[in-house]
Amino acid sequence: MNKLLLLGDEAIAQGAIDAGLSGIYAYPGTPSTEITEYVQRSKEARAKNIRSSWSVNEKTAMEAALGMSYAGKRAMVCMKHVGLNVAADPFINSSITGTNGGLIVVSADDPSMHSSQNEQDSRFFGKFAMIPILEPANQQEAYDMVHYGFDISEKYKVPVLLRITTRLAHSRAGVNRKNFREQNNGSLPKDLRQFVLLPAIARKRYKILLDNQQNFDRESNESCFNQYFDGEDKSLGILASGIAYNYLMENYPDGKMLHPVLKICQYPLPKNHVERLAKECEEILVIEEGYPLIEEMLKGFLGYGLKVKGRFDGTVPRAGELNPNIVAVSMGLKDTTGNPVPSIVTTRPPSLCAGCPHIDSVLALNDVIPQYSNGRVFSDIGCYTLSALPPYETINSCVDMGASITMAKGAADAGLIPAIAVIGDSTFTHSGITGLLDAVNDKSPITIFILDNATTAMTGGQKSAATGKIEDICRGVGVAPEHIHVINPLKKHHEENKKIIQEEVAYMGVSVIIPRRECIETQKKKVREKSKSKAV
Amino acid sequence: MKKDIILAGVGGQGIITIAAAIGFAAIEAGLHLKQSEVHGMSQRGGEVSSHLRISDKEIASDLIPFGKADMIISVEPMEALRYLPNLSPEGWVITNTKPFINIPNYPDYEALMSEIKKLHHHVALDADEMAHELKSPRSANIVILGAATPFLDIDILKLENAIRTIFRSKGDNVIETNLKALHAGKEFADREVVA
């Protein structure tokens, strides 16, 4: 048997390659990055000419994937949960247009916020779009669901949401491969107005989506991924979804279940199974990774009077990632633990790497800000967000990709002058350019630092769409050329850099300072690869 | 056979390589395996851990329940202590004694060592020093892996094969020094356990 040891992310990628994928679109984001990276590294994918380079952001990725589907081929688009916010407009509307070639949207949630600013649950977006959602419990299901997801997508001409969480994305296990399927030949949609969402057409398309709901219900009822296991003790029925099912089974080491268990890995909820569980059991315990979505749904279609325990009543904690112990306690089993952590142990938060160019950039900025007052530096998502922590404590905001420039502009509008934005090169092309145009059009008194380390560093050093283009973009958007400066963030240039920063911060208009030095990690990686190629 | 292992260290210290070596060997031995890794933000010099589970039966959870781990393998002494709540009362701690100090409030070294000596079952060794003696300072993680071998229930020959596979692209010299590192760690632990 052709068994591979794969991360959940890699299982999805291999599944897509084997299921006849023609193109994958994504912007890097933990914990989804490794899906696209796997396709990029795959010799098979290269031989099959599968398109896989990075997109500028999740919205462009989603739209390009939809375009590939329009042209009849199978496409996948991958993002982290907050990336789906960026792609929300095309995502929601793609359920109305429907698809032509199979289309799978992968959204990787991050409960407990290991590397994210929130723990939003993408299943709500799937429900909002009224499309089928798949939620694998393990790496094998992640692999199998890609094949299945493309089938469902092509059968009903709708996009399918594949939702995973950090733990599955970054956990490895053996995966059996299926037979390989050829890519689709290109073909236009039968109705060339299918994708034209003018109101008159959109109403018809929406009706088709609504009519399909009963088909999605039927698919869920019949799905091999939704399974009912009977149990003797019917005082409690347990409904466990996705990876939560594994934590449940960890508490049944011999695999024998005391209570009836309904495993849910496909939505909409399988009504026949849920009704059986509700009828036969006195109480239902819901164990789900993420927000209490199933709990809400249960109340919706089974009415009140049903006793449901879960995150709402505190049986399961309202926030954070699950684990086998949390699940054991929610079932009334005994908790286990080892010795406590000795008090001598201190936390070791992530920090900017030794030699990181951002360190010199924020230290120069820190020398200028006190001339005004603290609290005027807006930033967003990237390694540089770590400059919020000691010993730097430079930035005062991190909300979403690109919000540094726009929030600085809004604060300046409110009279906080000068306001400063700190953004990275990849984040700038992701979502910073439009905000810069707003600032230019309003002649806002803001200074924008575009920290150019020539990579998308936080997610592991992916190619940045901005490399070699930043000054041209800024000039093109309308920043005056004399207010665009490239500086070299090195200790030995501290004084001259500080002087440039002082002058530009004092300037009452839009100025851009680009500290440019390669990420120390990608630089080290290049050296390693060089010595490796020598050794071979 | 079932081994639940917590791997601990600081981002960039190579715990994923240890996991990969045990993983290769386990798969070669026909065992089931689940291994959760840490990617993303915490890799930037933060604390990192990996749950590695190998068994001759199907494994349910990707995470090891608290109080159930058979061993903690750590490439850094303070990080070894961080995961004690995961360790079973009979479990072993195999740790490097060389601290990785990238925070201003790193605890007093002597006090830290006395906490480690308090542990019932432990193997503590200066893997950095041993790797240095082998003229392969980057092999400290493999020395630690070697020190864990008496507890793994996996044939040492399979672990050697795993190391050959993992370092294949780096050339014969790198393979040889890492095999030496593996055995140096193993010999240390064998002496400790007998004593």
XYZ file of C-alpha atoms in Angstrom:
731
model
C 0.000 0.000 0.000
C 1.140 3.481 -0.840
C 1.205 4.949 2.696
C 2.613 8.432 3.260
C 3.399 10.185 6.541
C 1.687 13.550 6.098
C 0.626 16.642 8.014
C -3.116 17.318 7.749
C -2.224 20.219 5.451
C -0.067 17.959 3.291
C -2.796 15.308 3.146
C -5.136 17.908 1.674
C -2.512 18.920 -0.884
C -1.736 15.337 -1.892
C -5.478 14.623 -2.006
C -5.971 17.544 -4.371
C -3.098 16.481 -6.637
C -4.548 12.952 -6.808
C -8.131 14.158 -7.320
C -7.376 16.008 -10.560
C -6.572 19.523 -9.345
C -5.539 22.053 -11.998
C -4.663 25.012 -9.802
C -4.217 26.040 -6.167
C -4.443 29.660 -5.012
C -3.455 31.032 -1.614
C -1.801 33.702 0.470
C 0.373 32.260 3.293
C -1.289 32.112 6.704
C -0.709 29.832 9.697
C -1.996 27.099 9.918
C -2.874 26.792 6.193
C 0.486 27.612 4.545
C 1.808 24.050 4.173
C -1.009 23.019 1.804
C 0.181 25.272 -0.983
C 3.864 24.770 -0.133
C 3.419 21.026 -0.558
C 1.945 21.481 -4.041
C 4.751 23.920 -4.902
C 7.387 21.343 -3.890
C 5.635 18.341 -5.436
C 7.362 16.885 -8.493
C 4.077 15.229 -9.469
C 2.284 18.571 -9.376
C 4.997 20.087 -11.541
C 4.805 17.227 -14.020
C 1.043 17.679 -14.215
C 1.465 21.408 -14.681
C -0.632 22.294 -11.621
C -0.538 26.034 -11.039
C 0.544 26.907 -7.474
C 2.386 30.225 -6.990
C 1.286 32.605 -4.198
C -1.507 35.106 -4.703
C -1.314 38.706 -3.477
C -4.124 38.146 -0.964
C -7.011 35.807 -0.149
C -9.536 37.785 -2.185
C -7.487 37.619 -5.374
C -6.849 33.936 -4.648
C -10.563 33.183 -4.203
C -11.489 35.060 -7.381
C -8.791 33.398 -9.454
C -9.902 29.984 -8.202
C -13.472 30.859 -9.181
C -12.218 31.870 -12.619
C -10.484 28.506 -13.012
C -13.729 26.805 -12.008
C -15.619 28.949 -14.557
C -13.269 27.599 -17.208
C -14.210 24.048 -16.220
C -11.158 22.948 -14.220
C -10.782 21.897 -10.593
C -9.445 24.602 -8.306
C -8.589 24.863 -4.623
C -8.137 28.038 -2.601
C -6.529 27.932 0.856
C -6.364 30.446 3.670
C -6.311 30.865 7.400
C -9.636 31.677 9.054
C -9.130 35.459 9.069
C -8.143 35.214 5.407
C -11.715 34.145 4.724
C -12.795 37.570 6.012
C -10.660 39.118 3.273
C -12.135 36.715 0.693
C -15.670 36.939 2.089
C -17.156 38.916 -0.797
C -16.236 36.519 -3.602
C -16.710 33.528 -1.265
C -20.315 34.314 -0.358
C -21.163 35.280 -3.930
C -19.575 32.142 -5.352
C -22.327 30.161 -3.664
C -24.835 32.204 -5.693
C -22.986 32.040 -9.006
C -22.251 28.397 -8.403
C -19.297 26.749 -10.081
C -18.388 24.853 -13.222
C -15.197 22.868 -12.490
C -14.968 21.591 -8.902
C -14.064 24.239 -6.322
C -12.902 23.611 -2.756
C -12.272 26.454 -0.320
C -9.989 25.405 2.556
C -10.142 27.531 5.684
C -7.837 26.653 8.581
C -9.075 27.868 11.962
C -6.810 28.544 14.929
C -8.668 27.851 18.202
C -6.667 29.101 21.212
C -5.053 31.635 18.842
C -1.640 29.980 18.586
C -0.726 32.342 15.724
C -3.783 34.531 15.172
C -5.673 37.559 16.397
C -8.962 35.686 16.975
C -10.419 32.169 16.996
C -13.388 32.696 14.667
C -15.047 29.541 13.366
C -15.182 29.232 9.566
C -18.138 26.846 9.717
C -20.302 29.927 10.299
C -19.133 31.295 6.946
C -20.012 27.997 5.281
C -23.467 28.068 6.841
C -23.839 31.747 5.839
C -23.000 30.833 2.245
C -25.377 27.829 2.510
C -22.885 25.385 1.013
C -21.733 21.919 2.141
C -18.986 21.950 4.779
C -16.510 19.145 5.365
C -14.611 18.889 8.666
C -12.099 16.007 8.756
C -11.334 14.236 12.042
C -7.968 12.934 10.890
C -5.346 13.106 8.144
C -6.864 10.220 6.169
C -10.246 11.922 6.103
C -8.555 15.179 5.104
C -7.102 13.340 2.116
C -10.325 11.482 1.239
C -12.516 14.559 1.619
C -10.754 16.402 -1.175
C -11.759 13.751 -3.688
C -15.258 13.605 -2.221
C -15.496 17.413 -2.007
C -14.702 17.838 -5.696
C -17.378 15.216 -6.488
C -20.021 17.078 -4.450
C -18.919 20.392 -5.928
C -19.238 19.109 -9.492
C -22.490 17.250 -8.806
C -24.324 20.340 -7.522
C -22.152 23.025 -9.132
C -21.391 24.717 -5.798
C -18.193 25.498 -3.935
C -17.484 23.259 -0.920
C -15.864 24.513 2.285
C -13.196 22.277 3.853
C -12.654 23.409 7.431
C -9.677 22.282 9.491
C -8.078 23.502 12.708
C -4.452 24.016 13.759
C -4.074 20.652 15.465
C -5.022 18.660 12.374
C -3.187 21.009 10.007
C 0.094 20.522 11.874
C -0.170 16.926 12.992
C 1.345 14.053 11.048
C -0.046 10.553 10.480
C 0.003 7.790 7.886
C -2.265 8.345 4.864
C -3.279 5.847 2.194
C -3.535 7.221 -1.315
C -6.386 6.654 -3.724
C -6.098 6.112 -7.438
C -5.144 9.136 -9.405
C -7.790 11.059 -11.358
C -7.081 13.114 -14.494
C -7.669 16.855 -14.594
C -10.808 18.183 -16.274
C -10.591 19.441 -19.816
C -11.493 23.104 -20.068
C -15.187 23.838 -20.672
C -17.387 26.920 -20.436
C -20.450 26.976 -18.161
C -23.555 25.741 -20.038
C -25.286 29.038 -19.301
C -22.983 31.956 -20.071
C -25.016 34.190 -17.764
C -24.568 31.884 -14.737
C -21.829 34.087 -13.298
C -23.520 37.432 -14.059
C -25.009 38.448 -10.726
C -27.311 41.189 -12.021
C -30.347 41.240 -9.735
C -32.667 39.426 -12.149
C -30.149 36.621 -12.687
C -28.968 36.577 -9.055
C -32.538 35.931 -7.874
C -32.706 32.865 -10.095
C -29.315 31.686 -8.975
C -30.258 32.186 -5.331
C -33.395 30.072 -5.909
C -31.183 27.283 -7.264
C -29.017 27.484 -4.140
C -32.103 27.330 -1.915
C -33.518 24.371 -3.857
C -30.201 22.608 -3.424
C -30.440 22.776 0.367
C -32.517 19.594 0.497
C -29.883 17.865 -1.643
C -27.161 18.969 0.753
C -29.280 17.628 3.640
C -29.629 14.297 1.870
C -25.906 14.099 1.144
C -25.185 14.709 4.844
C -27.634 12.008 5.903
C -26.042 9.517 3.558
C -22.422 10.614 3.966
C -19.879 8.025 5.063
C -18.229 10.795 7.100
C -21.241 11.166 9.424
C -21.492 8.048 11.563
C -23.824 6.894 14.309
C -22.440 4.488 16.909
C -24.947 3.011 19.319
C -24.198 2.730 23.033
C -25.924 1.099 25.984
C -26.198 4.018 28.371
C -28.764 6.357 26.830
C -28.836 8.813 29.717
C -26.426 10.767 27.529
C -25.880 10.989 23.778
C -22.640 12.535 22.546
C -22.311 14.525 19.366
C -18.671 15.084 18.420
C -17.516 16.897 15.285
C -14.230 16.821 13.410
C -11.103 16.457 15.528
C -13.179 16.569 18.742
C -14.193 12.988 17.899
C -10.538 11.897 18.392
C -10.414 13.435 21.856
C -13.638 11.622 22.691
C -12.247 8.287 21.483
C -9.053 8.826 23.494
C -11.322 8.366 26.504
C -12.592 5.028 25.169
C -9.225 3.216 24.848
C -10.789 -0.113 23.867
C -12.908 1.632 21.198
C -16.145 0.560 22.899
C -18.547 3.410 23.511
C -20.670 3.553 26.604
C -23.059 6.202 25.264
C -24.486 6.587 21.755
C -22.082 8.746 19.742
C -22.785 10.720 16.584
C -19.642 11.687 14.697
C -20.216 14.663 12.435
C -17.775 15.594 9.710
C -20.154 16.936 7.058
C -22.711 19.756 7.193
C -25.564 20.680 7.032
C -26.234 18.550 10.114
C -27.488 15.046 9.220
C -31.045 15.421 10.487
C -31.911 11.717 10.590
C -28.957 10.878 12.856
C -29.476 13.919 15.071
C -33.189 13.171 15.487
C -32.392 9.591 16.477
C -29.871 10.774 19.063
C -32.362 13.313 20.430
C -35.188 10.769 20.577
C -33.201 7.998 22.220
C -31.121 9.952 24.724
C -32.128 11.991 27.744
C -29.426 14.617 27.261
C -27.066 15.539 24.457
C -23.458 16.610 25.002
C -21.977 18.535 22.090
C -18.210 18.489 21.681
C -17.016 20.697 18.833
C -13.739 22.485 18.112
C -14.527 26.173 17.761
C -17.675 28.175 18.418
C -20.885 26.406 19.558
C -22.284 26.144 16.025
C -23.870 22.710 16.363
C -25.351 23.671 19.707
C -27.104 26.617 18.072
C -28.270 24.476 15.153
C -29.726 21.830 17.483
C -31.905 24.394 19.170
C -32.933 25.652 15.747
C -34.374 22.503 14.308
C -35.328 20.447 17.299
C -37.053 23.220 19.230
C -36.686 23.869 22.917
C -37.125 21.297 25.639
C -34.148 19.305 24.396
C -31.415 19.177 27.020
C -28.175 20.164 25.346
C -24.876 20.467 27.169
C -21.811 22.067 25.657
C -20.011 25.378 25.475
C -23.093 27.511 26.280
C -23.813 25.998 29.706
C -20.137 25.692 30.645
C -19.939 21.883 30.409
C -17.219 22.605 27.851
C -15.170 25.852 28.235
C -16.618 28.683 26.118
C -13.254 29.534 24.508
C -10.114 27.767 23.408
C -8.927 24.551 21.847
C -10.193 21.181 23.085
C -8.032 18.303 24.310
C -8.694 14.793 25.656
C -8.807 16.038 29.262
C -11.397 18.750 28.620
C -13.543 16.176 26.843
C -13.116 13.642 29.691
C -14.236 16.178 32.286
C -17.244 17.207 30.162
C -18.292 13.528 30.109
C -17.991 13.303 33.885
C -14.806 11.220 33.784
C -11.844 11.745 36.087
C -9.223 14.290 35.014
C -5.559 13.313 34.912
C -2.427 15.379 35.366
C 1.240 15.042 36.198
C 3.244 17.249 38.552
C 2.707 21.002 38.408
C 5.129 23.241 36.526
C 7.828 24.356 39.036
C 7.453 28.040 39.879
C 10.987 28.681 38.645
C 9.851 28.191 35.020
C 9.169 31.459 33.216
C 7.355 32.059 29.937
C 9.376 32.379 26.775
C 7.313 34.453 24.353
C 8.211 34.593 20.668
C 10.574 37.419 19.813
C 12.312 39.038 16.857
C 15.298 36.912 15.798
C 18.834 38.074 16.622
C 20.010 40.071 13.608
C 16.455 40.788 12.374
C 16.338 44.015 10.319
C 13.064 45.007 12.042
C 14.999 45.475 15.304
C 17.091 48.307 13.832
C 14.010 49.818 12.192
C 11.947 49.996 15.377
C 14.908 51.164 17.484
C 15.408 54.104 15.106
C 11.695 54.870 15.290
C 11.751 54.592 19.091
C 14.373 57.345 19.142
C 12.107 59.736 17.236
C 8.650 59.190 18.753
C 9.360 60.644 22.245
C 9.797 64.095 20.622
C 6.023 63.969 20.159
C 4.309 61.569 22.557
C 3.767 57.834 22.696
C 0.709 56.072 21.324
C 0.822 57.102 17.660
C 2.267 54.055 15.887
C -0.231 51.865 14.002
C 0.773 48.485 12.719
C -0.697 45.203 11.539
C 0.219 41.574 10.870
C 3.763 40.290 10.446
C 6.924 39.540 12.408
C 7.084 43.263 13.188
C 3.948 42.851 15.334
C 6.339 41.384 17.916
C 7.749 44.910 18.368
C 4.677 45.530 20.553
C 6.437 43.451 23.233
C 9.375 44.449 25.463
C 12.060 45.539 25.021
C 10.737 47.572 22.044
C 7.084 48.404 22.796
C 6.952 50.396 19.577
C 3.571 49.712 18.006
C 0.134 50.485 19.367
C -2.184 48.506 17.107
C -2.529 45.196 15.280
C -6.002 44.534 13.880
C -5.844 43.096 10.392
C -3.702 43.026 7.273
C -3.159 46.606 6.030
C -4.891 48.385 8.921
C -1.654 50.168 9.859
C -1.930 52.717 7.040
C -5.691 53.235 7.202
C -5.840 53.508 10.997
C -2.957 56.008 10.987
C -4.873 58.007 8.391
C -8.085 57.964 10.463
C -6.196 58.916 13.631
C -4.526 61.812 11.766
C -7.973 62.901 10.550
C -8.963 63.001 14.208
C -6.013 65.270 15.012
C -3.388 62.768 16.143
C -0.612 64.365 14.121
C 1.837 63.026 13.174
C 0.554 59.478 12.937
C 2.861 56.663 11.905
C 2.182 53.350 10.160
C 4.440 50.286 10.298
C 3.714 47.634 7.673
C 5.697 44.840 6.024
C 6.447 44.482 2.323
C 4.167 41.488 1.783
C 1.386 42.966 3.913
C 1.674 46.198 1.918
C 0.860 44.479 -1.358
C -1.736 42.264 0.394
C -3.870 45.152 1.673
C -1.855 48.353 2.043
C -1.954 49.916 -1.411
C -5.613 50.996 -1.402
C -5.199 52.600 2.019
C -2.131 54.468 0.784
C -4.235 55.870 -2.068
C -6.816 57.096 0.465
C -4.050 58.860 2.399
C -2.555 60.402 -0.754
C -5.951 61.643 -1.939
C -6.533 63.307 1.444
C -2.926 64.553 1.805
C -2.930 62.932 5.263
C 0.015 63.861 7.532
C 1.231 60.323 8.052
C 4.588 58.572 7.738
C 4.482 55.008 6.505
C 7.255 52.536 7.216
C 7.256 49.705 4.716
C 9.672 47.228 6.292
C 11.084 45.419 3.281
C 12.751 42.145 4.219
C 11.983 40.718 0.768
C 9.851 37.845 2.051
C 6.659 36.823 3.837
C 8.632 36.090 6.981
C 6.221 35.168 9.771
C 4.811 32.194 7.871
C 8.261 30.826 7.042
C 9.719 32.900 4.230
C 7.441 32.660 1.212
C 7.972 34.775 -1.875
C 6.721 38.315 -1.401
C 4.708 39.883 -4.215
C 6.198 43.270 -3.295
C 9.848 42.497 -3.947
C 11.401 45.038 -6.309
C 8.153 46.971 -6.756
C 7.565 49.060 -3.639
C 8.942 52.453 -4.733
C 7.222 52.174 -8.118
C 3.908 51.345 -6.441
C 4.215 54.276 -4.038
C 5.080 56.689 -6.850
C 2.291 55.270 -8.973
C -0.238 55.773 -6.199
C 0.909 59.402 -5.962
C 3.385 59.721 -3.113
C 5.779 62.581 -3.953
C 9.130 61.038 -5.009
C 11.091 63.330 -2.651
C 9.150 61.835 0.253
C 10.018 58.234 -0.560
C 13.234 57.111 1.145
C 14.991 53.768 1.177
C 17.172 53.298 4.273
C 19.451 50.475 5.387
C 18.382 49.262 8.857
C 21.778 48.566 10.413
C 23.179 49.774 13.713
C 25.966 51.669 11.953
C 23.392 53.741 10.024
C 21.296 54.513 13.110
C 22.026 58.242 13.257
C 21.486 58.977 9.554
C 18.318 56.842 9.542
C 17.026 58.683 12.585
C 17.577 62.012 10.845
C 15.589 60.947 7.774
C 12.799 59.652 9.994
C 12.700 62.921 11.963
C 12.375 64.987 8.802
C 9.663 62.853 7.276
C 7.624 62.532 10.448
C 7.670 66.337 10.663
C 6.458 66.650 7.045
C 2.730 67.464 6.850
C 1.815 65.042 4.093
C 2.230 61.421 3.079
C 5.774 60.131 3.278
C 7.098 56.622 2.869
C 10.261 55.229 4.442
C 11.423 51.820 3.253
C 13.958 50.153 5.576
C 15.366 47.463 3.275
C 17.417 44.493 4.446
C 16.837 40.787 3.846
C 15.174 38.679 6.541
C 17.918 37.039 8.609
C 16.127 33.679 8.471
C 15.806 33.564 4.668
C 19.394 34.723 4.427
C 20.513 31.830 6.666
C 18.345 29.425 4.686
C 20.062 30.479 1.459
C 23.483 29.830 3.012
C 22.322 26.398 4.222
C 20.971 25.483 0.797
C 24.215 26.562 -0.808
C 26.292 24.314 1.469
C 23.791 21.490 0.938
C 24.110 21.677 -2.828
C 27.903 21.599 -2.398
C 27.647 18.420 -0.297
C 25.556 16.567 -2.888
C 3.450 -1.312 22.599
C 2.613 2.351 23.074
C 4.907 5.318 23.685
C 3.624 8.836 24.260
C 6.433 11.361 23.963
C 6.564 15.110 24.579
C 9.382 16.805 22.685
C 10.369 20.191 24.051
C 12.718 23.029 23.218
C 12.966 26.529 21.828
C 12.012 27.408 18.249
C 14.908 26.527 15.947
C 16.588 23.946 18.252
C 15.676 20.992 16.067
C 12.994 19.087 17.957
C 11.197 18.386 14.673
C 14.312 16.500 13.511
C 14.158 14.307 16.630
C 10.474 13.689 15.952
C 11.173 12.870 12.320
C 13.881 10.344 13.253
C 11.649 8.534 15.747
C 8.797 8.786 13.240
C 10.775 7.177 10.393
C 11.949 4.380 12.686
C 8.426 3.775 14.008
C 6.948 3.575 10.516
C 9.713 1.176 9.488
C 8.783 -0.944 12.501
C 5.192 -1.042 11.235
C 3.805 1.058 14.096
C 1.010 3.630 14.036
C 2.084 7.216 14.607
C 0.629 10.651 15.284
C 2.811 13.681 15.711
C 1.658 17.217 16.286
C 4.084 20.020 15.513
C 4.297 23.722 16.199
C 4.538 26.013 13.193
C 4.072 29.745 12.913
C 4.527 32.510 15.420
C 6.011 30.566 18.345
C 8.850 29.341 16.136
C 10.346 32.813 16.513
C 12.462 31.999 19.582
C 9.473 30.966 21.662
C 8.793 27.772 23.586
C 7.855 24.880 21.282
C 6.682 21.356 21.916
C 5.565 18.403 19.879
C 3.375 15.486 20.891
C 4.641 12.249 19.363
C 2.586 9.084 19.808
C 3.595 5.666 18.539
C 1.658 2.474 19.099
C 0.966 -0.957 17.658
C -2.751 -0.038 17.837
C -4.750 2.788 16.221
C -4.162 6.149 17.925
C -7.185 8.381 18.564
C -6.011 11.794 19.728
C -3.257 13.931 18.217
C -2.640 15.275 21.722
C -1.398 13.241 24.692
C -3.660 13.596 27.736
C -2.148 15.315 30.779
C -0.416 12.957 33.176
C -0.055 10.245 30.527
C 3.192 10.906 28.665
C 5.820 8.168 28.957
C 8.663 10.621 28.540
C 9.692 14.205 27.948
C 12.623 14.617 25.582
C 13.938 18.163 25.866
C 16.829 19.959 24.220
C 16.706 22.675 26.901
C 16.490 22.272 30.704
C 13.822 24.865 31.580
C 11.649 23.641 28.709
C 11.826 20.089 30.119
C 10.147 21.297 33.310
C 7.417 23.231 31.492
C 5.696 20.010 30.431
C 5.725 18.105 33.755
C 1.889 18.235 33.940
C 1.903 16.083 30.790
C 4.167 13.418 32.300
C 2.876 10.244 33.929
C 4.121 9.515 37.480
C 6.319 6.702 36.109
C 7.545 8.767 33.156
C 11.121 9.740 32.318
C 12.637 13.153 31.589
C 15.564 13.129 29.168
C 17.028 16.599 28.924
C 19.919 18.694 27.801
C 21.503 20.666 30.650
C 22.709 23.478 28.390
C 20.382 26.463 28.829
C 19.165 28.528 25.887
C 19.000 32.031 27.278
C 17.063 34.454 25.083
C 14.976 36.110 27.791
C 16.141 38.596 30.438
C 14.529 36.748 33.373
C 15.933 33.252 32.743
C 15.958 31.447 36.104
C 19.062 30.844 38.213
C 20.919 27.911 36.694
C 21.713 26.091 39.950
C 18.115 26.329 41.100
C 16.971 25.007 37.730
C 19.313 22.027 37.954
C 18.164 21.212 41.474
C 14.561 21.072 40.141
C 15.676 18.592 37.501
C 17.588 16.484 40.037
C 14.411 16.310 42.122
C 12.716 14.342 39.329
C 12.324 10.649 40.062
C 13.325 9.407 36.630
C 15.661 11.609 34.704
C 18.662 11.579 32.380
C 20.411 14.963 32.190
C 23.407 15.572 29.953
C 25.241 18.467 28.369
C 24.467 17.512 24.787
C 25.972 20.714 23.395
C 29.306 19.883 25.023
C 29.160 16.295 23.761
C 28.279 17.419 20.244
C 31.127 19.912 20.406
C 33.557 17.129 21.326
C 32.378 15.269 18.248
C 33.168 18.453 16.274
C 29.539 18.647 15.252
C 27.967 21.410 17.368
C 24.681 21.163 15.440
C 24.140 17.525 16.497
C 23.138 18.286 20.109
C 19.555 17.327 19.289
C 20.707 13.910 18.013
C 22.762 13.365 21.204
C 19.523 13.928 23.141
C 17.701 11.504 20.853
C 20.459 8.957 21.594
C 19.947 9.456 25.325
C 16.257 8.652 24.867
C 16.833 5.381 22.997
C 16.856 3.117 26.112
C 13.233 4.176 26.721
C 11.871 4.072 23.173
C 11.469 0.325 22.566
C 12.632 0.846 18.997
C 15.505 -1.090 17.485
C 18.628 1.135 17.405
C 19.349 -0.075 13.865
C 16.037 1.419 12.738
C 16.962 4.741 14.352
C 20.315 4.630 12.574
C 18.498 4.091 9.288
C 16.231 7.013 10.084
C 19.260 9.257 10.597
C 20.753 8.092 7.300
C 17.477 8.960 5.584
C 17.012 12.362 7.195
C 20.579 13.547 6.574
C 21.000 11.829 3.209
C 21.062 15.096 1.280
C 23.779 16.529 3.556
C 26.459 14.011 2.653
C 28.274 11.101 4.323
C 30.244 13.213 6.817
C 27.088 14.678 8.328
C 25.520 11.209 8.522
C 28.602 9.785 10.263
C 28.848 12.530 12.897
C 25.138 12.253 13.637
C 25.414 8.488 14.064
C 28.304 9.113 16.480
C 26.137 11.684 18.289
C 23.312 9.141 18.556
C 25.608 6.546 20.120
C 27.299 9.043 22.445
C 23.883 9.928 23.856
C 22.849 6.286 24.079
C 25.999 5.262 25.944
C 25.537 8.083 28.443
C 21.948 7.064 29.136
C 22.798 3.358 29.361
C 25.352 4.160 32.097
C 22.878 6.423 33.952
C 20.015 3.946 33.883
C 22.156 1.071 35.148
C 23.525 3.274 37.921
